[in-house]
Coordinates of C-alpha atoms and ligand atoms in Angstrom, one line a residue:
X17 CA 91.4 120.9 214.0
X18 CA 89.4 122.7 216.5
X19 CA 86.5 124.5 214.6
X20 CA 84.7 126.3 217.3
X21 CA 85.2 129.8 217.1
X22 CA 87.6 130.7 220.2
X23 CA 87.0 133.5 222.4
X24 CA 88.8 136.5 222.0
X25 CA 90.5 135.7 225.8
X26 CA 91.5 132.5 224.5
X27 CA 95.5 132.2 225.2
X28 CA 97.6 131.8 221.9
X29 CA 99.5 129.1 223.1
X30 CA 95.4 127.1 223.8
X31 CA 95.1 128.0 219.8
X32 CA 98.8 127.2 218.8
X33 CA 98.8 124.0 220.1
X34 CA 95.5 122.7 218.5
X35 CA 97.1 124.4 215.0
X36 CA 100.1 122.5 215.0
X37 CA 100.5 119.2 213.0
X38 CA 103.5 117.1 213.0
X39 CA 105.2 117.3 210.1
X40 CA 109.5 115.8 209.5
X41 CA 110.0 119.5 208.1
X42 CA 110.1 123.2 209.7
X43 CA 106.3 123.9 208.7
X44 CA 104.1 124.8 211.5
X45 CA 100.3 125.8 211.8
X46 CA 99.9 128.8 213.9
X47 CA 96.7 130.7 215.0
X48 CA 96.4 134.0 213.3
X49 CA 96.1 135.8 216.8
X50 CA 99.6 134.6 216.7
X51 CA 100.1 137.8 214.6
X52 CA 96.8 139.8 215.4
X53 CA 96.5 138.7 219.1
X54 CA 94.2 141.4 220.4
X55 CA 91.6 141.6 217.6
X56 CA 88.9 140.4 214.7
X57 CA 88.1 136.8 213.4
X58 CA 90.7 134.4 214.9
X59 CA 89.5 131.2 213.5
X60 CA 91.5 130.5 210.6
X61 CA 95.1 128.8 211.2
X62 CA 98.3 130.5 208.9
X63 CA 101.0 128.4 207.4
X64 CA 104.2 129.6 208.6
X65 CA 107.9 128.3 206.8
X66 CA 110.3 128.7 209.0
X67 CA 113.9 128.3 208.0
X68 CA 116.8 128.6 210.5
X69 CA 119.6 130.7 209.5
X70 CA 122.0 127.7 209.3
X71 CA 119.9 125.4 207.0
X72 CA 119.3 128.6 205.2
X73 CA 123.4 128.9 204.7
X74 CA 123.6 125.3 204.1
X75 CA 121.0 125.1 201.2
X76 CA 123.3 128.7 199.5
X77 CA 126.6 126.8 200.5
X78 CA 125.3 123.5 198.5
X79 CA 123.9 125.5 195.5
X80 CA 127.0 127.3 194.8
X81 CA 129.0 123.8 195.3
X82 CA 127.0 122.5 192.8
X83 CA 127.3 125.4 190.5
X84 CA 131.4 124.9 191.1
X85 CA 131.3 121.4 190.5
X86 CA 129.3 121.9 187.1
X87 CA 131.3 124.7 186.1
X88 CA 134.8 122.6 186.9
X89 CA 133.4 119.8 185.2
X90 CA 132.8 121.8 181.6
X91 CA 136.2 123.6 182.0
X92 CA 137.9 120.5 182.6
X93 CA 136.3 118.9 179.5
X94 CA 137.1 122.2 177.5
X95 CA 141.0 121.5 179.0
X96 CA 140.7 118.0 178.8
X97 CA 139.8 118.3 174.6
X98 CA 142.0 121.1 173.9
X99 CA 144.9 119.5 175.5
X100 CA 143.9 116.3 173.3
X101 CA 143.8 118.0 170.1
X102 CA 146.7 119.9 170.6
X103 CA 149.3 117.2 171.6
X104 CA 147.9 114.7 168.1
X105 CA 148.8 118.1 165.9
X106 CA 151.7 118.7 167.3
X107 CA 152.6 115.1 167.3
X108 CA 152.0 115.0 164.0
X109 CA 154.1 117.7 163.1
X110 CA 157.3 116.8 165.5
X111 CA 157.2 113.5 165.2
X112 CA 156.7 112.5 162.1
X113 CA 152.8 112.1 162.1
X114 CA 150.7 109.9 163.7
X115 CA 148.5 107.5 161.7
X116 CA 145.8 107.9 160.3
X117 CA 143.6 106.2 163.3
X118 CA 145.1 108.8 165.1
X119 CA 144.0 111.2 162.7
X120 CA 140.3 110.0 162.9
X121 CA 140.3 110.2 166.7
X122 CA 141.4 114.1 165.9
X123 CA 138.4 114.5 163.9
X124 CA 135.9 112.5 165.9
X125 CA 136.9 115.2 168.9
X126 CA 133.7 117.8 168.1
X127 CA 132.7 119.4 171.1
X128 CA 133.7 119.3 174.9
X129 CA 130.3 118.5 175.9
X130 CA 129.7 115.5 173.7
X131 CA 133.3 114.4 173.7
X132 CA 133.5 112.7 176.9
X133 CA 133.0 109.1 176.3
X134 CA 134.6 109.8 172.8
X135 CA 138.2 110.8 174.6
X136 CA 138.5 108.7 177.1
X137 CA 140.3 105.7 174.9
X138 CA 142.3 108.4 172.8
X139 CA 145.7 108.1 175.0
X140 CA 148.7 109.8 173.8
X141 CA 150.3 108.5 170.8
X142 CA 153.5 106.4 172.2
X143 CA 156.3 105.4 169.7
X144 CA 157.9 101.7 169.6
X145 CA 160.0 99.6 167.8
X146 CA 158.6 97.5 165.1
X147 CA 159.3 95.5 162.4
X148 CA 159.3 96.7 158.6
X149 CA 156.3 96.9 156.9
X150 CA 158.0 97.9 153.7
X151 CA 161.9 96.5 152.4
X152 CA 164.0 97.9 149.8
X153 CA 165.7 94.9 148.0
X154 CA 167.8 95.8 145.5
X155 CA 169.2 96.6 143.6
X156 CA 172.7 97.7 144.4
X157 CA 174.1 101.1 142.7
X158 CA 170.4 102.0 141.5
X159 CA 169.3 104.6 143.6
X160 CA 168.1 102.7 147.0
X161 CA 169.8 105.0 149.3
X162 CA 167.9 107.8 147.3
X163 CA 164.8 106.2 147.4
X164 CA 164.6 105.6 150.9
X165 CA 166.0 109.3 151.7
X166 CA 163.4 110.2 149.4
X167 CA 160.5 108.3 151.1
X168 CA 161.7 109.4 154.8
X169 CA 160.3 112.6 153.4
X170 CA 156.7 111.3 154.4
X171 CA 155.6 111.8 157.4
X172 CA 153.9 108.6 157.6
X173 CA 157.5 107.2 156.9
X174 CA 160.1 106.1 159.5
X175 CA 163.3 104.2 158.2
X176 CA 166.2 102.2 159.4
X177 CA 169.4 104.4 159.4
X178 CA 171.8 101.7 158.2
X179 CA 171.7 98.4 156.1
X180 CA 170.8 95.7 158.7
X181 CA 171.7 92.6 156.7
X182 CA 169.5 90.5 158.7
X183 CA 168.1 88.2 156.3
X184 CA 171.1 87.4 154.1
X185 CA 173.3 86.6 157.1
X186 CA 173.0 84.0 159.0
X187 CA 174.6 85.2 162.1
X188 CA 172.2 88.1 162.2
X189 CA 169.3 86.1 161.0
X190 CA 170.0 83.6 163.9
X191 CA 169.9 86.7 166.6
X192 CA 165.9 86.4 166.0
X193 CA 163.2 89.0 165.1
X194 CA 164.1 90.4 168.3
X195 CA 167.3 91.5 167.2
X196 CA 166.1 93.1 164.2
X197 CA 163.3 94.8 165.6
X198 CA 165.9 96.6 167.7
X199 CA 167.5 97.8 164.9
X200 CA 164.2 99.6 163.9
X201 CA 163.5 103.2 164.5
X202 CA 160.9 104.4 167.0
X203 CA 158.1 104.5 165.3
X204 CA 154.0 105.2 165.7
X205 CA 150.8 102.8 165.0
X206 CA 150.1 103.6 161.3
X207 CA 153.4 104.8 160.2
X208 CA 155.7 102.7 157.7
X209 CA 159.0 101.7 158.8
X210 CA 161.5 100.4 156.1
X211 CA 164.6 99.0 155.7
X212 CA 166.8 98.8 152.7
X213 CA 169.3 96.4 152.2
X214 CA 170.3 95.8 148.4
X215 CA 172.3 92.6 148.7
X216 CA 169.1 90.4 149.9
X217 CA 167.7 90.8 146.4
X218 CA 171.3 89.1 145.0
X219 CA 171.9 86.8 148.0
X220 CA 173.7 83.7 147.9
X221 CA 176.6 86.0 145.8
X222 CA 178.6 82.8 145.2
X223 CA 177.7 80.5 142.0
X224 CA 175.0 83.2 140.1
X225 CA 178.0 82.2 137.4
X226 CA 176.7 79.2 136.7
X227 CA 173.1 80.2 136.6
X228 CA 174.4 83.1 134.0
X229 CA 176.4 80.7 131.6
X230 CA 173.3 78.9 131.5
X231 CA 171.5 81.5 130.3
X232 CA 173.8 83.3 128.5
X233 CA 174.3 79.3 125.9
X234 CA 170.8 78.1 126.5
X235 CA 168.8 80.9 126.8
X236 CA 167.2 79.7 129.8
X237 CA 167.7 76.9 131.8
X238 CA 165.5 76.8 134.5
X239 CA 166.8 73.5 135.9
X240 CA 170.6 74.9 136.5
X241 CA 168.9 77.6 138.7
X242 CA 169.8 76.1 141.9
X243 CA 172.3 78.0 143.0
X244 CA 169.5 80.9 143.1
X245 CA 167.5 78.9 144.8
X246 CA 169.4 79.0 147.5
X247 CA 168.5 82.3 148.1
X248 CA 166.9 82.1 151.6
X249 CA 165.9 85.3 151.9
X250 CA 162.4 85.1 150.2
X251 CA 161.5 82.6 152.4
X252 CA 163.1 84.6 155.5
X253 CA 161.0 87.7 154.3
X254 CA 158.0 85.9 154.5
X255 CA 158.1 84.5 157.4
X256 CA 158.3 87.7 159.0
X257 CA 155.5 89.3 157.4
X258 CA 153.8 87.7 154.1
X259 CA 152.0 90.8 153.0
X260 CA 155.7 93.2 153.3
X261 CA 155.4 95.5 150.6
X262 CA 158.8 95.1 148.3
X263 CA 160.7 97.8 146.5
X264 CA 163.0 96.8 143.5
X265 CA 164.5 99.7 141.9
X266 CA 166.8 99.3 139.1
X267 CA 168.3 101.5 136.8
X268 CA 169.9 100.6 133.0
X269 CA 172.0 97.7 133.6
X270 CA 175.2 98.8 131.8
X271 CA 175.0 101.9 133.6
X272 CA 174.7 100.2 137.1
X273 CA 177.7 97.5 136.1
X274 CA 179.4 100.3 135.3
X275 CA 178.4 102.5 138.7
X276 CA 179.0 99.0 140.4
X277 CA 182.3 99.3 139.2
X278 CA 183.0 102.7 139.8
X279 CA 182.2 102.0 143.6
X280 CA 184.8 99.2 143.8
X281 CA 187.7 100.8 142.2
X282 CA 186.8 103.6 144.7
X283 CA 187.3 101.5 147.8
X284 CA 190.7 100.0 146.9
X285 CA 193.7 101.9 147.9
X286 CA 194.4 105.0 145.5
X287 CA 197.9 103.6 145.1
X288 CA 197.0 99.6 144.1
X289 CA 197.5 100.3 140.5
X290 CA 201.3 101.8 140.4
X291 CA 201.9 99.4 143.6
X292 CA 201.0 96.6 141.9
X293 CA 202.6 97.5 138.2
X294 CA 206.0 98.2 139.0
X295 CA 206.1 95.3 141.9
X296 CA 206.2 93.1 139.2
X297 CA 203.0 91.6 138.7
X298 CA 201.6 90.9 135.1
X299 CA 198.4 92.0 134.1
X300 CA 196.3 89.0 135.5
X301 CA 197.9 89.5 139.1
X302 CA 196.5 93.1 139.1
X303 CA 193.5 93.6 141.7
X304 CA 190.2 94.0 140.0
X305 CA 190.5 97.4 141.4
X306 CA 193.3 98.7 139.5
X307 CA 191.7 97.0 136.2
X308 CA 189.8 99.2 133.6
X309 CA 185.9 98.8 133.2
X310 CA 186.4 97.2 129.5
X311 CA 189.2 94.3 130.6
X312 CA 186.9 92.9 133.5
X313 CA 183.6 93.3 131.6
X314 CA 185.0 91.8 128.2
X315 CA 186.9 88.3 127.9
X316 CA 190.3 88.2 126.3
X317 CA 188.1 86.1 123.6
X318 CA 185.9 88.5 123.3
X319 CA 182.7 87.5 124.9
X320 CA 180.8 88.9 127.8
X321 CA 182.6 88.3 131.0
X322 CA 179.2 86.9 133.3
X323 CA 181.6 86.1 135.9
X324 CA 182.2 89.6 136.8
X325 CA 180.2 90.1 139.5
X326 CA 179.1 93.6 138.4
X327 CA 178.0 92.4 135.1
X328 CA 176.1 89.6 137.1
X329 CA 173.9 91.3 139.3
X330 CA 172.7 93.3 136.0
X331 CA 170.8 90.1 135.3
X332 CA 167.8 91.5 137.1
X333 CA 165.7 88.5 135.4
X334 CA 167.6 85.9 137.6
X335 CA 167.4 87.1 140.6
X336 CA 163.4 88.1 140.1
X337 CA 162.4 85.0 139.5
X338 CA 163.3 83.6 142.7
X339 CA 161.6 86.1 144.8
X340 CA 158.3 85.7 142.2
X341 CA 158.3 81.9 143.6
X342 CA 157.6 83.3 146.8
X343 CA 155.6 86.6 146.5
X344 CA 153.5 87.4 144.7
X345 CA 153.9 89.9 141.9
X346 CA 151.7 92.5 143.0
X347 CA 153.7 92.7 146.6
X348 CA 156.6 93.9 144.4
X349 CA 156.5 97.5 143.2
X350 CA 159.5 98.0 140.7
X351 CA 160.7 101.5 140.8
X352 CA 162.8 103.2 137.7
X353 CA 166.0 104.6 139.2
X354 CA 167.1 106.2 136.2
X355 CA 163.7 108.6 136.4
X356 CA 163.9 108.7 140.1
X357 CA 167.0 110.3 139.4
X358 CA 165.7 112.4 136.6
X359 CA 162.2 113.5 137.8
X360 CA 161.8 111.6 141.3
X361 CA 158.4 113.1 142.3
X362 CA 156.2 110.8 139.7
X363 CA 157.9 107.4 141.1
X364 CA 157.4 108.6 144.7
X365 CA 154.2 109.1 143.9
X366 CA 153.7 105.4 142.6
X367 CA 155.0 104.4 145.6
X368 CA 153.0 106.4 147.9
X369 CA 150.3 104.6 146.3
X370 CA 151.8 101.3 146.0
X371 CA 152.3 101.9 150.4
X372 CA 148.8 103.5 151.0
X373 CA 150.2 106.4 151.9
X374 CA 148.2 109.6 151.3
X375 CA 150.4 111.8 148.8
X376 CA 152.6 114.1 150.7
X377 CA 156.1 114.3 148.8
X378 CA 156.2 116.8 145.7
X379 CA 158.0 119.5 143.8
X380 CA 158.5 121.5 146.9
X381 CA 160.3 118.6 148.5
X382 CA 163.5 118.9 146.0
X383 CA 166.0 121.4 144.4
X384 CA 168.4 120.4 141.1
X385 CA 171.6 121.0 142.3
X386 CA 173.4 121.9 139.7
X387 CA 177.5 121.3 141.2
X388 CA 176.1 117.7 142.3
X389 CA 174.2 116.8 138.9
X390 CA 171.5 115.5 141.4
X391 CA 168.0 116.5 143.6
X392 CA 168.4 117.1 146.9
X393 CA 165.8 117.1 149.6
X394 CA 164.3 119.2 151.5
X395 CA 161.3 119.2 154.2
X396 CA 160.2 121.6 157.5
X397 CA 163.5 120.3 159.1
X398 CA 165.7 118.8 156.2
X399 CA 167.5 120.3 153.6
X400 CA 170.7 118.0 152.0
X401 CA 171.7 116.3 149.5
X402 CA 172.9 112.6 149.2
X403 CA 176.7 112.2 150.6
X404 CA 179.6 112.4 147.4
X405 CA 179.9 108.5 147.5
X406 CA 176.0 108.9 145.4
X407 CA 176.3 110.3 142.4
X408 CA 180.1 109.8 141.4
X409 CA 181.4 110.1 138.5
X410 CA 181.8 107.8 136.5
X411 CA 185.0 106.9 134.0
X412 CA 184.9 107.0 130.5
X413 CA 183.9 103.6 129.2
X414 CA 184.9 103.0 125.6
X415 CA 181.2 103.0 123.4
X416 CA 182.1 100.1 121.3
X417 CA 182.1 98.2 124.8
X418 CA 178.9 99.9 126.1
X419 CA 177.4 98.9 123.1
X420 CA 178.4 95.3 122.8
X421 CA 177.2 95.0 126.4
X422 CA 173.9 96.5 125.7
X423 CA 173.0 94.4 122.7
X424 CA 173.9 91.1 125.2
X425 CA 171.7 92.5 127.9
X426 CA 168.7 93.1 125.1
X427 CA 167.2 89.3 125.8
X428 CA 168.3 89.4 129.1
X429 CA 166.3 92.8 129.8
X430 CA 163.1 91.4 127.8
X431 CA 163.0 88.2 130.2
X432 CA 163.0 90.8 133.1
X433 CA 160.2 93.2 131.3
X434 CA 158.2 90.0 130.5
X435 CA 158.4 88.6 134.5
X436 CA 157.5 92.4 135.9
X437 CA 154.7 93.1 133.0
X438 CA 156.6 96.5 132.1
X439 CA 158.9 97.4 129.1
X440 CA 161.3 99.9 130.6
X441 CA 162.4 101.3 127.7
X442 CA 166.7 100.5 128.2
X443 CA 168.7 101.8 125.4
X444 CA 170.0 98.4 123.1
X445 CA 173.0 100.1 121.6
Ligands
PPS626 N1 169.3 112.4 144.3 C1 170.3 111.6 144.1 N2 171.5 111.9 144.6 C2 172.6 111.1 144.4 N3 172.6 109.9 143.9 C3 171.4 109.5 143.4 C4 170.2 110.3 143.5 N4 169.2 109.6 142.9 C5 169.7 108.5 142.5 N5 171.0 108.4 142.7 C6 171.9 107.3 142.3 O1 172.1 106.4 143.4 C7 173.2 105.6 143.0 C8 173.7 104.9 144.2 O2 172.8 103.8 144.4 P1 172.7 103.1 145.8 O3 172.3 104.1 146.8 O4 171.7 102.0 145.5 O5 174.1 102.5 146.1 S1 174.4 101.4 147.1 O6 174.1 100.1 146.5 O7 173.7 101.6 148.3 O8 175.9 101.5 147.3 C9 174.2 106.6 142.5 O9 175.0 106.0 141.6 P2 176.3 106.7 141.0 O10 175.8 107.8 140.1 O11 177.0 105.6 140.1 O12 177.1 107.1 142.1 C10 173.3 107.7 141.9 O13 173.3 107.7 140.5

């Protein structure tokens, strides 16, 4: 820079050019007589920032995009989290609650600015089809369409609608896994789905007569238990799933011959019994149907009739052990149907436990109705009781014959409270 001390005729442009450095920005040296021109000491050289009017616009236009960007970008988290949070509640309410994964993602959402890596794998809960994780058994005319009614009431529950049969008949069990996964419900990750289907604790239904002679002369007689050993449907079971969580509910056996009973007699036609009388036939040619309880359950000689199917599938003991040869006896929760018909809200709650459910079914789920003789259910969005083919009523069995039949079932019932660990307390007279 040019030190000499420049005469006071020197031209400013002399002075401006020996000021000015070359610099990449809009920052020039200019001599001070650039702004005092005519007078006083104009040696020293004044730093002058110049900024053009566009650049100026430019740098205000880029600072408030980059304010909007900022701003968009927390809103959009804000929306992004709300949004989240709101569709998992209200998925849980409509549909039947999402598990409890998706539970945890609800509460691992904190706040919008520390949530952003956190949301991203939280997608929207999306139903499917899937196999049971959870089958009622058996047994027939003890309560298993209440029980699963009763169950649906958790909302961590989904159940098949109908009774699929898939692994007591062959032709559906030949349709594949496929088949009887499309018979499921919709359901989400974490939920239970389960199916009831009372005859796959009883299946094969021919020959359990044998099996029952042999117990009824000998005791027990584990080698004639073939026949029950043909029951597939353990073994089907398991292949599906080996850790399936079973349900056997059963109620007082003469109670459930007798409701057994009552169901058959209901299905034949009203008029079988004067049809078949005055057509003729004698007593032995009359339909099961149009029989009374006590000629079917008792022999003309006397004894206990253990051909008659309802007085068959009574042998709970039978039946268990076949499935214990393939489970294991803590995969089978066995569920009182005479208290679940009494007080149902302490067996749920075993159950509940026995699924790893969280305890959501209580008092305020059910109402005594007092015409039926029954609960029924209620929820946000059900209120009903069980249709009139549940909870009929049942004839009047002579007590000498209830009687006779309990005191038969008394070793019968102790072989089945020895196999489940649990004396359930049946009446023996
Ligand atoms: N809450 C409620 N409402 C109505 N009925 C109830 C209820 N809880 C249990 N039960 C008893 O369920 C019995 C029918 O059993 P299942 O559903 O297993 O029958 S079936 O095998 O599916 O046909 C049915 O037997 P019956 O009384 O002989 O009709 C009922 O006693």
């Amino acid at each position: 820079m040019n030190q000499s001390v420049p005469s006071k005729y020197h031209r400013p442009e002399t002075s401006y050019k020996s000021c000015s450095q070359s610099l990449p920005l809009d920052i020039l040296w200019l001599p001070r007589s650039s702004f005092r021109p005519a007078e006083g000491e104009l040696a020293d050289c004044v730093l002058v920032v110049g900024v053009s009017r566009p650049k100026l616009a430019a740098a205000l236009l880029s600072v408030t995009l980059l304010s909007l960007f900022l701003t968009f970008h927390v809103l959009y988290d804000s929306a992004v989290y709300s949004i989240q949070a709101a569709s998992m509640v209200s998925a849980t309410h409509e549909n039947r609650n999402i598990l409890r994964n998706q539970e945890s993602n609800t509460r691992n959402i904190n706040h919008p600015m520390a949530l952003r890596k956190r949301l991203k794998p939280a997608r929207p809960p999306r139903p499917a089809r899937r196999l049971p994780q959870a089958l009622i058994i058996g047994v027939r005319k003890c309560g298993t369409r209440a029980l699963l009614e009763m169950l649906y009431l958790h909302p961590m529950v989904q159940k098949a609608s109908g009774e699929v049969h898939f692994f007591d008949r062959d032709e559906n069990y030949a349709l594949g896994l496929d088949w009887y996964r499309s018979k499921m419900p919709p359901s989400f990750r974490g939920q239970i789905t389960i199916e009831k289907s009372p005859s796959y604790f009883v299946t094969p239904e021919v020959d359990i007569y044998r099996h029952v002679i042999s117990i009824n002369y000998l005791i027990i007689v584990e080698s004639n238990l073939e026949d029950v050993n043909e029951n597939k449907v353990p073994e089907r079971v398991r292949a599906m799933n080996s850790s399936v969580r079973l349900l056997l509910i059963v109620r007082e056996p003469v109670t459930r011959a007798i409701s057994d009973y009552t169901q058959l007699r209901s299905r034949a036609t009203p008029s079988a019994p004067a049809h078949a009388l005055s057509s003729g036939h004698t007593p032995h040619q009359v339909p099961d149907s149009a029989k009374p309880f006590e000629h079917l359950a008792i022999s003309p000689d006397g004894s206990i009739n253990v051909a008659y199917r309802p007085i068959a599938i009574s042998l709970y003991h039978a039946y268990l052990l076949r499935w214990l040869e393939v489970f294991p006896r803590e995969q089978i929760l066995v569920v009182n149907g005479d208290q679940l018909i009494e007080d149902p809200v302490p067996q749920l709650r075993r159950i509940e436990k026995f699924l790893g459910l969280e305890h959501k079914i209580g008092r305020k789920n059910f109402y005594f109705n007092e015409t039926k003789g029954f609960y029924c259910l209620r929820n946000d969005t059900t209120d009903k009781c069980l249709r009139e083919t549940k909870g009929r009523k049942h004839p009047r069995v002579d007590p000498a014959v209830v009687t006779k039949l309990r005191k038969f079932f008394i070793q019968h019932n102790q072989r089945f409270y020895d196999l489940v660990g649990e004396d359930l307390g049946w009446p023996e007279d």
